[in-house]
Amino acid sequence: MPGWDDVRRIALALPETTERPSYDGLPAWRVRDKMFVWERPLRRADLDALGDAAPDGPLLGVRVIDLGVKEALLADDPSIYLTTPHLDGYPAVLVQLDRISLAELTEVVTEAWYARAPKRLAAAHRADQGPTSG
């Protein structure tokens, strides 16, 4: 089961990534000051909206490229991915960190980085990764 140290290691391995607290003081990772993953506990409104379906483990907020990708992730594995009314219309999902594999976490964090990185930086990183990378 991955933890925050894994998130930190994966995120900081990506080019030009920095770690800086989000507006609420929790860990967040950014590429050129654009947040792509962050610690995101459920708030009272989230708990009220989710009711009995609210998870109690650690949650990672993850940017995605668009709402289509968000919907695909939510449909693909609702035991790992979820959303809240606060994220309606916003290209991000919440990831249950205690339910995702390390390999899938690596993929999700990397794709979040690509979603936020400047195009030239993302293209350079893809080229460095070789033809077999995403």
XYZ file of C-alpha atoms in Angstrom:
134
model
C 0.000 0.000 0.000
C 1.545 3.332 -1.072
C 1.871 6.224 1.335
C 2.774 9.907 1.336
C 6.483 9.131 1.046
C 5.713 7.309 -2.228
C 3.685 10.257 -3.525
C 6.533 12.601 -2.612
C 9.175 10.383 -4.257
C 7.154 9.934 -7.485
C 6.228 13.610 -7.785
C 9.677 15.003 -7.006
C 11.262 12.669 -9.573
C 9.413 14.582 -12.305
C 11.162 17.587 -13.892
C 10.790 20.999 -12.272
C 8.533 19.701 -9.514
C 8.479 21.457 -6.170
C 6.731 20.642 -2.926
C 4.943 23.486 -1.223
C 1.943 23.469 1.092
C -1.447 24.097 -0.461
C -3.577 27.005 0.743
C -4.711 24.901 3.721
C -1.152 23.997 4.731
C -1.190 20.397 3.494
C 1.467 18.940 1.176
C 1.091 19.759 -2.505
C 3.331 19.199 -5.514
C 3.619 21.660 -8.381
C 5.252 21.941 -11.764
C 6.179 25.553 -12.511
C 3.816 26.618 -9.743
C 0.827 24.664 -11.105
C -0.457 22.181 -8.556
C -0.884 18.669 -9.944
C -1.244 16.456 -6.842
C -2.066 17.347 -3.248
C -3.194 15.883 0.045
C -6.955 16.349 0.184
C -8.817 15.144 3.265
C -12.595 15.203 3.158
C -14.224 18.307 4.567
C -17.539 18.485 6.419
C -19.482 19.264 3.213
C -17.794 16.311 1.477
C -18.695 13.974 4.335
C -22.284 15.211 4.280
C -22.531 14.718 0.509
C -20.920 11.261 0.482
C -22.670 9.950 3.581
C -21.921 6.294 4.307
C -19.881 6.061 1.092
C -17.238 8.458 2.478
C -13.847 6.744 2.706
C -11.848 7.099 5.890
C -8.317 6.611 4.529
C -5.861 9.137 3.095
C -6.921 10.931 -0.090
C -4.772 12.393 -2.820
C -6.180 15.107 -5.070
C -5.057 14.556 -8.660
C -5.427 16.825 -11.682
C -6.474 15.165 -14.922
C -6.296 16.468 -18.469
C -10.058 16.989 -18.853
C -13.499 16.006 -17.574
C -13.608 13.006 -19.943
C -10.572 11.487 -18.254
C -12.125 12.233 -14.874
C -15.306 10.381 -15.806
C -13.302 7.462 -17.213
C -11.318 7.054 -13.996
C -14.446 7.263 -11.856
C -16.160 4.621 -13.997
C -13.069 2.423 -14.284
C -12.516 1.831 -10.574
C -14.873 3.496 -8.065
C -13.139 1.579 -5.264
C -10.057 3.773 -5.856
C -11.317 6.989 -7.495
C -14.025 9.310 -6.240
C -15.203 12.865 -6.476
C -17.193 15.290 -4.377
C -19.617 18.081 -5.258
C -16.761 20.525 -4.550
C -14.928 19.066 -7.577
C -17.945 19.154 -9.924
C -16.907 20.648 -13.254
C -13.232 20.585 -12.257
C -10.744 18.204 -13.920
C -9.593 16.429 -10.764
C -10.338 13.244 -8.858
C -9.620 12.000 -5.384
C -7.542 8.840 -5.063
C -7.853 6.505 -2.092
C -4.179 6.119 -1.330
C -4.692 2.960 0.723
C -6.389 1.177 -2.196
C -4.244 2.013 -5.215
C -1.236 -0.020 -6.302
C 2.164 1.630 -6.424
C 2.314 1.121 -10.209
C -1.076 2.786 -10.744
C -0.182 5.599 -8.339
C 2.978 6.229 -10.347
C 0.937 6.387 -13.547
C -1.715 8.708 -12.078
C 0.826 11.118 -10.577
C 2.849 11.168 -13.794
C -0.240 11.820 -15.919
C -1.257 14.610 -13.517
C 2.175 16.151 -14.041
C 1.724 15.950 -17.832
C -1.696 17.606 -17.486
C -0.143 20.640 -15.780
C 3.393 20.870 -17.192
C 4.116 23.381 -19.950
C 3.938 21.717 -23.376
C 7.655 21.996 -24.142
C 8.671 20.595 -20.762
C 6.190 17.717 -21.116
C 7.384 16.958 -24.657
C 11.026 16.981 -23.555
C 10.244 14.626 -20.685
C 8.313 12.246 -22.960
C 11.258 12.205 -25.375
C 13.658 11.433 -22.508
C 11.467 8.507 -21.419
C 11.779 6.741 -24.779
C 9.191 5.171 -27.078
C 7.631 2.790 -24.504
C 6.443 5.485 -22.070
C 2.945 6.932 -21.854
